[in-house]
mmCIF file of C-alpha atoms and ligand atoms in Angstrom:
data_model
loop_
_atom_site.group_PDB
_atom_site.id
_atom_site.type_symbol
_atom_site.label_atom_id
_atom_site.label_comp_id
_atom_site.label_asym_id
_atom_site.label_seq_id
_atom_site.Cartn_x
_atom_site.Cartn_y
_atom_site.Cartn_z
ATOM 1 C CA MET A 1 129.250 -13.276 34.960
ATOM 2 C CA PRO A 2 125.791 -12.727 32.979
ATOM 3 C CA ASN A 3 124.486 -9.471 32.885
ATOM 4 C CA ALA A 4 120.914 -9.315 33.933
ATOM 5 C CA TYR A 5 117.817 -7.551 32.016
ATOM 6 C CA VAL A 6 114.897 -6.895 32.267
ATOM 7 C CA SER A 7 112.889 -9.550 29.758
ATOM 8 C CA GLY A 8 109.179 -8.678 30.407
ATOM 9 C CA THR A 9 107.462 -6.058 31.790
ATOM 10 C CA GLY A 10 103.481 -5.878 33.350
ATOM 11 C CA PHE A 11 101.526 -3.572 34.798
ATOM 12 C CA TYR A 12 97.353 -3.743 36.210
ATOM 13 C CA VAL A 13 95.073 -1.062 37.694
ATOM 14 C CA PRO A 14 91.833 -1.427 38.869
ATOM 15 C CA PRO A 15 89.064 -0.412 36.908
ATOM 16 C CA ARG A 16 87.452 2.235 39.185
ATOM 17 C CA VAL A 17 88.562 5.472 38.376
ATOM 18 C CA VAL A 18 88.664 8.023 41.301
ATOM 19 C CA THR A 19 88.362 11.427 39.865
ATOM 20 C CA ASN A 20 89.431 14.423 42.436
ATOM 21 C CA GLU A 21 85.600 15.723 41.323
ATOM 22 C CA THR A 22 84.589 11.629 42.968
ATOM 23 C CA LEU A 23 86.825 12.564 45.914
ATOM 24 C CA ILE A 24 84.240 15.680 46.826
ATOM 25 C CA LYS A 25 81.026 14.252 45.883
ATOM 26 C CA GLU A 26 81.106 10.839 46.954
ATOM 27 C CA TYR A 27 83.591 11.224 49.969
ATOM 28 C CA GLY A 28 82.286 14.348 50.796
ATOM 29 C CA ILE A 29 86.262 15.974 51.218
ATOM 30 C CA ASP A 30 86.182 19.727 51.151
ATOM 31 C CA THR A 31 89.145 19.953 47.926
ATOM 32 C CA SER A 32 89.099 21.475 44.383
ATOM 33 C CA ASP A 33 90.037 20.202 41.158
ATOM 34 C CA ASP A 34 92.224 22.619 41.085
ATOM 35 C CA TRP A 35 93.879 22.241 45.032
ATOM 36 C CA ILE A 36 94.578 18.907 43.631
ATOM 37 C CA VAL A 37 96.127 19.157 39.978
ATOM 38 C CA GLN A 38 97.934 22.785 41.235
ATOM 39 C CA ARG A 39 99.495 21.216 43.456
ATOM 40 C CA THR A 40 100.042 17.674 42.176
ATOM 41 C CA GLY A 41 99.369 16.770 38.773
ATOM 42 C CA ILE A 42 96.732 14.462 39.588
ATOM 43 C CA LYS A 43 93.525 14.551 37.875
ATOM 44 C CA GLU A 44 91.997 11.139 38.815
ATOM 45 C CA ARG A 45 93.605 7.446 40.533
ATOM 46 C CA ARG A 46 91.953 3.784 41.094
ATOM 47 C CA PHE A 47 90.468 2.107 44.091
ATOM 48 C CA ALA A 48 90.314 -1.330 44.699
ATOM 49 C CA ASP A 49 87.666 -2.973 45.506
ATOM 50 C CA GLU A 50 87.058 -4.398 48.568
ATOM 51 C CA GLY A 51 88.036 -7.438 49.467
ATOM 52 C CA VAL A 52 90.849 -6.950 46.471
ATOM 53 C CA GLY A 53 94.216 -7.004 48.114
ATOM 54 C CA SER A 54 98.151 -5.705 46.660
ATOM 55 C CA SER A 55 99.109 -9.593 46.638
ATOM 56 C CA ASP A 56 95.739 -9.899 43.761
ATOM 57 C CA LEU A 57 97.143 -6.966 41.424
ATOM 58 C CA ALA A 58 100.541 -7.823 41.764
ATOM 59 C CA VAL A 59 99.159 -11.523 40.282
ATOM 60 C CA LYS A 60 97.258 -9.366 37.137
ATOM 61 C CA ALA A 61 100.715 -7.405 36.712
ATOM 62 C CA ALA A 62 103.248 -10.664 37.295
ATOM 63 C CA GLU A 63 101.397 -12.598 34.479
ATOM 64 C CA ASP A 64 101.116 -9.927 32.091
ATOM 65 C CA ALA A 65 105.404 -9.749 32.802
ATOM 66 C CA ILE A 66 105.720 -13.352 33.069
ATOM 67 C CA ALA A 67 103.820 -13.956 29.841
ATOM 68 C CA ARG A 68 106.002 -11.179 27.813
ATOM 69 C CA ALA A 69 109.329 -12.436 29.418
ATOM 70 C CA GLY A 70 108.131 -15.352 27.288
ATOM 71 C CA ILE A 71 108.793 -17.940 30.458
ATOM 72 C CA ALA A 72 106.637 -19.726 32.240
ATOM 73 C CA LYS A 73 105.834 -19.759 35.831
ATOM 74 C CA THR A 74 107.797 -22.242 37.029
ATOM 75 C CA ASP A 75 110.988 -20.695 35.107
ATOM 76 C CA LEU A 76 111.413 -18.256 37.967
ATOM 77 C CA ASP A 77 113.919 -18.642 40.618
ATOM 78 C CA MET A 78 112.697 -16.180 43.382
ATOM 79 C CA ILE A 79 109.860 -13.110 43.914
ATOM 80 C CA VAL A 80 110.808 -9.869 44.835
ATOM 81 C CA PHE A 81 107.438 -7.966 46.954
ATOM 82 C CA ALA A 82 107.665 -4.667 47.490
ATOM 83 C CA THR A 83 104.941 -2.409 49.034
ATOM 84 C CA LEU A 84 104.318 -0.279 52.304
ATOM 85 C CA SER A 85 100.307 -2.250 51.750
ATOM 86 C CA SER A 86 101.034 -5.730 52.285
ATOM 87 C CA ASP A 87 97.462 -7.581 52.647
ATOM 88 C CA HIS A 88 98.641 -8.607 56.099
ATOM 89 C CA CYS A 89 100.811 -7.479 58.729
ATOM 90 C CA PHE A 90 102.811 -10.897 58.189
ATOM 91 C CA PRO A 91 103.539 -12.594 56.601
ATOM 92 C CA GLY A 92 104.155 -10.616 53.460
ATOM 93 C CA ASN A 93 103.490 -10.265 50.405
ATOM 94 C CA GLY A 94 105.423 -12.607 48.457
ATOM 95 C CA VAL A 95 104.141 -16.027 49.374
ATOM 96 C CA TYR A 96 100.764 -14.994 48.752
ATOM 97 C CA LEU A 97 101.900 -13.785 45.502
ATOM 98 C CA GLN A 98 103.746 -17.533 44.611
ATOM 99 C CA ARG A 99 100.564 -19.607 46.315
ATOM 100 C CA LYS A 100 98.137 -17.456 44.020
ATOM 101 C CA LEU A 101 100.390 -17.651 40.603
ATOM 102 C CA GLY A 102 99.568 -21.524 41.995
ATOM 103 C CA LEU A 103 103.785 -22.148 42.261
ATOM 104 C CA CYS A 104 102.636 -24.253 44.953
ATOM 105 C CA ASP A 105 100.283 -26.680 42.787
ATOM 106 C CA GLY A 106 100.671 -29.874 41.284
ATOM 107 C CA PRO A 107 103.617 -31.959 40.500
ATOM 108 C CA ASN A 108 104.989 -29.110 39.618
ATOM 109 C CA ALA A 109 105.103 -27.285 41.814
ATOM 110 C CA LYS A 110 108.391 -24.858 42.528
ATOM 111 C CA PHE A 111 109.385 -23.641 46.304
ATOM 112 C CA VAL A 112 111.347 -20.582 44.964
ATOM 113 C CA PRO A 113 112.094 -18.492 47.833
ATOM 114 C CA ALA A 114 109.676 -15.066 48.749
ATOM 115 C CA LEU A 115 111.385 -11.615 49.319
ATOM 116 C CA ASP A 116 109.153 -8.937 51.045
ATOM 117 C CA VAL A 117 111.055 -5.673 50.287
ATOM 118 C CA ARG A 118 109.731 -2.602 52.962
ATOM 119 C CA ASN A 119 111.490 0.560 50.988
ATOM 120 C CA GLN A 120 107.726 2.418 50.361
ATOM 121 C CA CYS A 121 108.656 4.469 47.228
ATOM 122 C CA SER A 122 112.159 3.359 46.356
ATOM 123 C CA GLY A 123 110.941 0.146 47.280
ATOM 124 C CA PHE A 124 110.540 -1.132 43.491
ATOM 125 C CA LEU A 125 114.268 0.429 42.810
ATOM 126 C CA TYR A 126 115.254 -1.368 45.709
ATOM 127 C CA GLY A 127 113.949 -4.965 45.067
ATOM 128 C CA LEU A 128 115.469 -4.382 41.041
ATOM 129 C CA SER A 129 118.239 -3.769 42.865
ATOM 130 C CA THR A 130 118.677 -7.132 44.760
ATOM 131 C CA ALA A 131 116.590 -8.640 41.514
ATOM 132 C CA THR A 132 120.267 -7.948 39.643
ATOM 133 C CA ALA A 133 122.751 -9.121 42.612
ATOM 134 C CA MET A 134 121.134 -12.168 42.099
ATOM 135 C CA VAL A 135 120.824 -12.247 38.807
ATOM 136 C CA LYS A 136 124.158 -11.340 38.178
ATOM 137 C CA SER A 137 125.847 -13.701 41.031
ATOM 138 C CA GLY A 138 124.256 -16.781 39.047
ATOM 139 C CA GLY A 139 121.906 -17.362 41.825
ATOM 140 C CA ALA A 140 119.003 -16.730 39.600
ATOM 141 C CA LYS A 141 118.273 -16.928 36.558
ATOM 142 C CA HIS A 142 114.869 -15.547 36.213
ATOM 143 C CA VAL A 143 113.670 -13.234 38.972
ATOM 144 C CA LEU A 144 109.658 -11.985 39.517
ATOM 145 C CA VAL A 145 110.053 -7.379 41.325
ATOM 146 C CA VAL A 146 106.695 -6.729 41.708
ATOM 147 C CA GLY A 147 105.277 -3.732 43.547
ATOM 148 C CA SER A 148 101.619 -3.452 44.554
ATOM 149 C CA GLU A 149 99.666 -0.984 46.542
ATOM 150 C CA VAL A 150 96.712 -0.761 47.976
ATOM 151 C CA HIS A 151 96.150 2.244 49.308
ATOM 152 C CA SER A 152 92.466 3.284 49.252
ATOM 153 C CA ALA A 153 91.594 0.866 52.377
ATOM 154 C CA ALA A 154 94.074 3.010 54.429
ATOM 155 C CA LEU A 155 93.585 6.644 53.082
ATOM 156 C CA ASP A 156 91.737 9.078 55.724
ATOM 157 C CA LEU A 157 88.801 9.614 53.119
ATOM 158 C CA THR A 158 87.889 12.623 55.201
ATOM 159 C CA THR A 159 88.652 16.531 54.846
ATOM 160 C CA ARG A 160 90.714 16.009 57.716
ATOM 161 C CA GLY A 161 92.736 13.620 55.630
ATOM 162 C CA ARG A 162 92.926 15.209 52.676
ATOM 163 C CA THR A 163 96.288 16.428 52.355
ATOM 164 C CA VAL A 164 97.217 11.995 52.095
ATOM 165 C CA ALA A 165 94.243 11.351 50.317
ATOM 166 C CA SER A 166 94.188 13.283 47.403
ATOM 167 C CA LEU A 167 97.555 11.998 46.310
ATOM 168 C CA PHE A 168 97.539 7.976 46.479
ATOM 169 C CA GLY A 169 95.997 5.398 44.307
ATOM 170 C CA ASP A 170 96.250 1.546 44.052
ATOM 171 C CA GLY A 171 97.872 -0.498 41.404
ATOM 172 C CA ALA A 172 100.386 -2.873 40.608
ATOM 173 C CA GLY A 173 103.867 -3.438 38.036
ATOM 174 C CA ALA A 174 105.982 -5.992 37.454
ATOM 175 C CA VAL A 175 109.487 -7.358 35.646
ATOM 176 C CA VAL A 176 111.178 -10.331 35.049
ATOM 177 C CA VAL A 177 115.047 -9.969 35.741
ATOM 178 C CA SER A 178 116.157 -12.505 33.140
ATOM 179 C CA ALA A 179 120.042 -13.429 32.905
ATOM 180 C CA THR A 180 121.955 -12.873 29.354
ATOM 181 C CA ASP A 181 125.353 -13.083 28.298
ATOM 182 C CA GLU A 182 124.501 -10.226 25.761
ATOM 183 C CA ASP A 183 126.003 -6.751 26.343
ATOM 184 C CA ARG A 184 122.446 -5.255 28.068
ATOM 185 C CA GLY A 185 120.703 -4.810 30.696
ATOM 186 C CA ILE A 186 120.867 -3.135 34.169
ATOM 187 C CA ARG A 187 124.422 -1.356 34.590
ATOM 188 C CA SER A 188 124.025 -0.050 38.007
ATOM 189 C CA TRP A 189 122.445 0.532 40.636
ATOM 190 C CA HIS A 190 122.374 3.485 43.991
ATOM 191 C CA LEU A 191 120.769 3.284 46.313
ATOM 192 C CA GLY A 192 120.447 5.592 49.972
ATOM 193 C CA ALA A 193 118.829 6.066 53.218
ATOM 194 C CA ASP A 194 118.678 8.727 55.641
ATOM 195 C CA GLY A 195 116.776 7.392 59.395
ATOM 196 C CA ARG A 196 116.447 10.847 60.513
ATOM 197 C CA TYR A 197 113.619 11.793 58.648
ATOM 198 C CA ALA A 198 112.004 8.100 59.253
ATOM 199 C CA ASP A 199 109.521 9.765 60.536
ATOM 200 C CA VAL A 200 108.443 12.647 58.132
ATOM 201 C CA LEU A 201 106.407 10.469 56.333
ATOM 202 C CA ALA A 202 105.044 7.647 58.247
ATOM 203 C CA GLN A 203 101.769 5.511 59.153
ATOM 204 C CA LYS A 204 102.114 3.330 62.627
ATOM 205 C CA ILE A 205 99.250 1.801 63.001
ATOM 206 C CA TRP A 206 100.995 0.579 67.014
ATOM 207 C CA ASP A 207 103.529 0.623 68.544
ATOM 208 C CA ILE A 208 105.922 -2.677 69.584
ATOM 209 C CA SER A 209 107.114 -0.802 72.890
ATOM 210 C CA GLN A 210 104.286 -0.297 74.543
ATOM 211 C CA ARG A 211 102.002 -2.763 75.866
ATOM 212 C CA PRO A 212 99.906 -3.860 75.037
ATOM 213 C CA PHE A 213 101.472 -2.700 71.464
ATOM 214 C CA ILE A 214 97.858 -1.175 70.172
ATOM 215 C CA PRO A 215 95.503 1.062 73.062
ATOM 216 C CA ARG A 216 92.733 -1.638 74.382
ATOM 217 C CA ASP A 217 89.151 -0.612 75.349
ATOM 218 C CA ALA A 218 87.587 -1.446 78.210
ATOM 219 C CA ASN A 219 86.471 -5.111 76.842
ATOM 220 C CA GLY A 220 89.900 -5.688 75.188
ATOM 221 C CA VAL A 221 89.501 -4.125 71.799
ATOM 222 C CA GLY A 222 92.103 -2.714 70.375
ATOM 223 C CA GLN A 223 91.796 0.728 69.696
ATOM 224 C CA VAL A 224 93.895 2.716 67.078
ATOM 225 C CA GLN A 225 94.071 6.727 66.785
ATOM 226 C CA PRO A 226 93.753 8.689 63.832
ATOM 227 C CA GLU A 227 96.735 9.768 64.253
ATOM 228 C CA MET A 228 97.996 6.221 64.350
ATOM 229 C CA MET A 229 95.936 4.574 61.756
ATOM 230 C CA PHE A 230 96.338 6.842 58.748
ATOM 231 C CA ALA A 231 100.246 8.292 57.179
ATOM 232 C CA ASN A 232 101.201 11.242 58.570
ATOM 233 C CA MET A 233 103.512 13.348 56.304
ATOM 234 C CA ASP A 234 105.277 16.509 56.157
ATOM 235 C CA GLY A 235 104.576 17.474 53.024
ATOM 236 C CA LYS A 236 107.392 20.225 52.063
ATOM 237 C CA LEU A 237 110.150 18.522 54.052
ATOM 238 C CA VAL A 238 109.200 15.901 52.232
ATOM 239 C CA PHE A 239 108.762 17.237 48.803
ATOM 240 C CA LYS A 240 111.834 19.211 49.026
ATOM 241 C CA ASN A 241 114.395 16.262 49.903
ATOM 242 C CA ALA A 242 112.595 14.753 46.704
ATOM 243 C CA VAL A 243 114.248 17.143 44.342
ATOM 244 C CA GLU A 244 117.481 16.762 46.153
ATOM 245 C CA ARG A 245 117.629 13.354 46.576
ATOM 246 C CA MET A 246 116.487 12.845 43.058
ATOM 247 C CA MET A 247 119.084 14.924 41.449
ATOM 248 C CA THR A 248 122.161 13.781 43.509
ATOM 249 C CA VAL A 249 121.792 9.821 43.400
ATOM 250 C CA LEU A 250 120.996 10.528 39.301
ATOM 251 C CA MET A 251 124.034 12.521 39.105
ATOM 252 C CA GLU A 252 126.122 9.561 41.012
ATOM 253 C CA ALA A 253 124.472 7.897 38.679
ATOM 254 C CA LEU A 254 125.495 9.251 35.642
ATOM 255 C CA VAL A 255 128.998 9.404 36.797
ATOM 256 C CA ALA A 256 129.699 5.933 37.609
ATOM 257 C CA ASN A 257 128.364 5.135 34.087
ATOM 258 C CA GLY A 258 130.611 7.625 32.826
ATOM 259 C CA ILE A 259 128.046 9.291 30.858
ATOM 260 C CA THR A 260 125.584 12.366 31.063
ATOM 261 C CA GLY A 261 122.007 13.457 30.985
ATOM 262 C CA ASN A 262 122.064 13.327 27.240
ATOM 263 C CA ASP A 263 122.970 9.903 27.024
ATOM 264 C CA ILE A 264 119.415 8.878 28.478
ATOM 265 C CA ASP A 265 116.757 7.822 25.959
ATOM 266 C CA LEU A 266 114.217 7.586 28.626
ATOM 267 C CA PHE A 267 113.708 9.003 32.663
ATOM 268 C CA CYS A 268 111.115 7.351 34.770
ATOM 269 C CA PHE A 269 110.710 9.507 37.771
ATOM 270 C CA HIS A 270 108.926 8.209 41.200
ATOM 271 C CA GLN A 271 105.362 9.665 40.831
ATOM 272 C CA ALA A 272 104.822 11.204 43.847
ATOM 273 C CA ASN A 273 104.127 15.066 42.781
ATOM 274 C CA LEU A 274 104.275 16.066 38.789
ATOM 275 C CA ARG A 275 105.647 19.361 40.417
ATOM 276 C CA ILE A 276 108.460 17.345 41.704
ATOM 277 C CA ASN A 277 109.345 16.126 38.382
ATOM 278 C CA GLN A 278 109.070 19.105 36.009
ATOM 279 C CA TYR A 279 111.395 20.857 38.707
ATOM 280 C CA LEU A 280 113.704 17.670 38.319
ATOM 281 C CA GLN A 281 112.655 17.920 34.419
ATOM 282 C CA GLN A 282 113.602 21.706 33.909
ATOM 283 C CA HIS A 283 116.651 21.879 35.842
ATOM 284 C CA LEU A 284 118.819 19.160 34.298
ATOM 285 C CA GLY A 285 117.045 20.455 30.818
ATOM 286 C CA ILE A 286 115.531 17.127 30.049
ATOM 287 C CA PRO A 287 113.393 17.311 26.710
ATOM 288 C CA ASP A 288 109.600 16.296 26.833
ATOM 289 C CA GLU A 289 110.038 13.536 25.246
ATOM 290 C CA LYS A 290 112.529 11.497 27.399
ATOM 291 C CA VAL A 291 109.716 11.961 30.403
ATOM 292 C CA VAL A 292 106.444 9.679 31.196
ATOM 293 C CA HIS A 293 104.299 10.351 33.327
ATOM 294 C CA ASN A 294 101.118 8.643 34.374
ATOM 295 C CA ILE A 295 100.389 10.375 38.084
ATOM 296 C CA GLN A 296 98.053 12.604 35.932
ATOM 297 C CA ARG A 297 95.938 9.230 35.750
ATOM 298 C CA TYR A 298 97.210 6.847 38.923
ATOM 299 C CA GLY A 299 98.229 9.027 41.658
ATOM 300 C CA ASN A 300 100.812 8.128 43.110
ATOM 301 C CA THR A 301 100.857 3.764 43.354
ATOM 302 C CA THR A 302 104.037 4.531 45.722
ATOM 303 C CA ALA A 303 106.030 0.710 45.179
ATOM 304 C CA ALA A 304 104.102 0.364 41.924
ATOM 305 C CA THR A 305 104.841 3.510 39.535
ATOM 306 C CA ILE A 306 108.320 2.837 38.338
ATOM 307 C CA PRO A 307 107.133 -0.510 36.978
ATOM 308 C CA ILE A 308 103.551 0.698 35.892
ATOM 309 C CA LEU A 309 105.479 3.373 33.592
ATOM 310 C CA LEU A 310 107.792 1.074 32.451
ATOM 311 C CA ALA A 311 104.934 -1.372 30.867
ATOM 312 C CA GLU A 312 103.278 1.632 29.930
ATOM 313 C CA ALA A 313 106.162 2.959 27.423
ATOM 314 C CA GLU A 314 106.927 -0.445 26.362
ATOM 315 C CA ARG A 315 103.270 -0.788 25.004
ATOM 316 C CA SER A 316 102.590 2.652 23.525
ATOM 317 C CA GLY A 317 106.208 2.034 21.818
ATOM 318 C CA LYS A 318 108.150 5.324 23.621
ATOM 319 C CA LEU A 319 110.205 2.221 25.798
ATOM 320 C CA LYS A 320 111.924 0.393 23.377
ATOM 321 C CA ARG A 321 115.279 -2.175 23.198
ATOM 322 C CA GLY A 322 118.583 -0.487 22.879
ATOM 323 C CA MET A 323 117.312 2.706 24.885
ATOM 324 C CA LYS A 324 118.990 4.154 27.623
ATOM 325 C CA VAL A 325 116.712 4.572 30.886
ATOM 326 C CA ALA A 326 117.492 5.999 34.217
ATOM 327 C CA MET A 327 114.969 5.069 36.824
ATOM 328 C CA ILE A 328 114.573 6.893 39.621
ATOM 329 C CA ALA A 329 112.898 7.364 43.460
ATOM 330 C CA PHE A 330 112.899 8.650 46.382
ATOM 331 C CA GLY A 331 110.221 8.010 49.627
ATOM 332 C CA SER A 332 109.364 7.043 53.256
ATOM 333 C CA GLY A 333 112.321 6.535 55.915
ATOM 334 C CA PHE A 334 113.903 8.720 53.725
ATOM 335 C CA THR A 335 115.001 6.070 51.150
ATOM 336 C CA TRP A 336 115.893 6.691 47.427
ATOM 337 C CA GLY A 337 117.147 5.068 44.555
ATOM 338 C CA CYS A 338 118.713 5.011 40.795
ATOM 339 C CA ILE A 339 119.067 2.326 38.460
ATOM 340 C CA ILE A 340 120.696 2.600 34.596
ATOM 341 C CA ALA A 341 119.737 0.299 32.448
ATOM 342 C CA ASP A 342 120.500 -0.518 28.835
ATOM 343 C CA TRP A 343 116.650 -1.587 27.280
HETATM 344 O O1 UT7 B 401 106.087 9.560 47.659
HETATM 345 C C1 UT7 B 401 106.620 9.999 48.102
HETATM 346 C C2 UT7 B 401 105.793 10.656 49.134
HETATM 347 N N1 UT7 B 401 105.388 12.184 48.885
HETATM 348 C C3 UT7 B 401 105.215 13.382 48.037
HETATM 349 O O2 UT7 B 401 106.327 13.532 47.618
HETATM 350 C C4 UT7 B 401 104.843 14.745 48.437
HETATM 351 C C5 UT7 B 401 105.400 15.621 48.753
HETATM 352 N N2 UT7 B 401 104.562 16.967 48.972
HETATM 353 C C6 UT7 B 401 103.583 17.802 48.060
HETATM 354 O O3 UT7 B 401 104.000 16.918 47.228
HETATM 355 C C7 UT7 B 401 103.457 18.519 48.668
HETATM 356 O O4 UT7 B 401 104.248 19.098 50.180
HETATM 357 C C8 UT7 B 401 101.983 18.601 49.320
HETATM 358 C C9 UT7 B 401 100.990 18.253 47.340
HETATM 359 C C10 UT7 B 401 101.319 17.105 49.232
HETATM 360 C C11 UT7 B 401 100.869 19.528 49.783
HETATM 361 O O5 UT7 B 401 101.284 21.003 49.070
HETATM 362 P P1 UT7 B 401 101.852 21.994 50.251
HETATM 363 O O6 UT7 B 401 102.018 23.132 49.023
HETATM 364 O O7 UT7 B 401 103.007 21.997 50.607
HETATM 365 O O8 UT7 B 401 100.411 22.126 50.781
HETATM 366 P P2 UT7 B 401 100.249 22.427 52.943
HETATM 367 O O9 UT7 B 401 100.287 20.878 53.021
HETATM 368 O O10 UT7 B 401 101.385 23.124 53.167
HETATM 369 O O11 UT7 B 401 98.591 22.700 52.568
HETATM 370 C C12 UT7 B 401 98.493 23.924 52.675
HETATM 371 C C13 UT7 B 401 96.636 24.637 52.253
HETATM 372 C C14 UT7 B 401 97.138 24.894 53.947
HETATM 373 O O12 UT7 B 401 95.911 25.036 53.449
HETATM 374 P P3 UT7 B 401 96.000 26.672 55.085
HETATM 375 O O13 UT7 B 401 96.751 26.389 56.131
HETATM 376 O O14 UT7 B 401 97.280 27.361 54.007
HETATM 377 O O15 UT7 B 401 95.019 27.253 55.647
HETATM 378 C C15 UT7 B 401 96.236 23.000 53.206
HETATM 379 O O16 UT7 B 401 95.147 22.724 54.849
HETATM 380 O O17 UT7 B 401 96.117 23.281 51.420
HETATM 381 C C16 UT7 B 401 95.372 23.477 52.112
HETATM 382 N N3 UT7 B 401 95.595 21.492 51.526
HETATM 383 C C17 UT7 B 401 94.444 21.757 50.979
HETATM 384 N N4 UT7 B 401 93.531 21.987 50.254
HETATM 385 C C18 UT7 B 401 92.289 21.468 49.551
HETATM 386 C C19 UT7 B 401 95.921 20.346 52.087
HETATM 387 N N5 UT7 B 401 95.761 19.631 51.040
HETATM 388 C C20 UT7 B 401 94.260 20.228 50.756
HETATM 389 C C21 UT7 B 401 93.160 19.120 49.690
HETATM 390 N N6 UT7 B 401 92.801 19.735 49.037
HETATM 391 N N7 UT7 B 401 93.769 18.246 48.922
#
């Protein structure tokens, strides 16, 4: 059975920087830099321009990862796309990414399977686990895994929506997972979900059990009320569960690998709130140099946080071949996961 390792990382964030001050001055939100920084650690995030979808951000991150993996696009055997902000209701973004990468063009067209993952902040780790299983089983040699989000289009950028709107940003990260006979790569994956909390962090938009599924006005035009249109969150409950589940799943992963936290060279925590990660870090006694963050600059980019962290850490030299890496995520669903890899 081959091992599965990350052969290339890539990322892309849109150029427009939206600071906490921009939220106040441009959007008129009643908030403050102090409130957002103290509660979350976020100083700024990126917003994509109108006309740019999450599949567009994904193309750039994917091309970066493919180039760094040293393969051609046509070497890919599969695409796994994790997002909660897909371009449309359906089809999923996987096929759009395939088309935009040029995989459907010309005599060398390669109609690889494209799988969409809807696990929000844990989506990348669910996708990476799936890719690993595909590669280890011999079903694929190179799998592209992408996490990409355009949140800015679907945030309630008013004072009414300030709690959620101040948290999220746009961006994309990607990895190529490849087969190898070397003794390295993804050692184990640990995933979980608790559907009792499905409504605690959700963006519903419609209710398919209703007729019509979106209420219509007298002219038959769909009317979506703000409480359905935008994400709703019980922040404190999410925070509490995030800490507990991330801690537990990390422990489960360490035990399964017969290692302790001291054996991990780099921790990549999902970037939902700097305070969540600092709490975990302090509780586990992890030194600062073993942790990477980017929430201060990008906010919460949901499925993209961990692949962006990996790509940035490789480029800055913080993540090097031979290191033992722990990736840990938690999010809406609730869903969570941890992956241990020898880089
Ligand atoms: O990716 C996974 C998903 N998300 C998370 O993991 C998020 C987890 N939760 C959190 O990070 C925190 O719960 C938040 C940062 C979202 C909120 O922090 P909090 O300490 O739980 O604040 P709160 O929602 O209880 O609000 C406290 C106060 C309220 O005012 P009152 O009612 O006490 O007068 C809010 O109206 O802060 C107010 N508030 C704000 N004030 C200024 C809420 N949002 C803002 C804001 N600016 N942006």
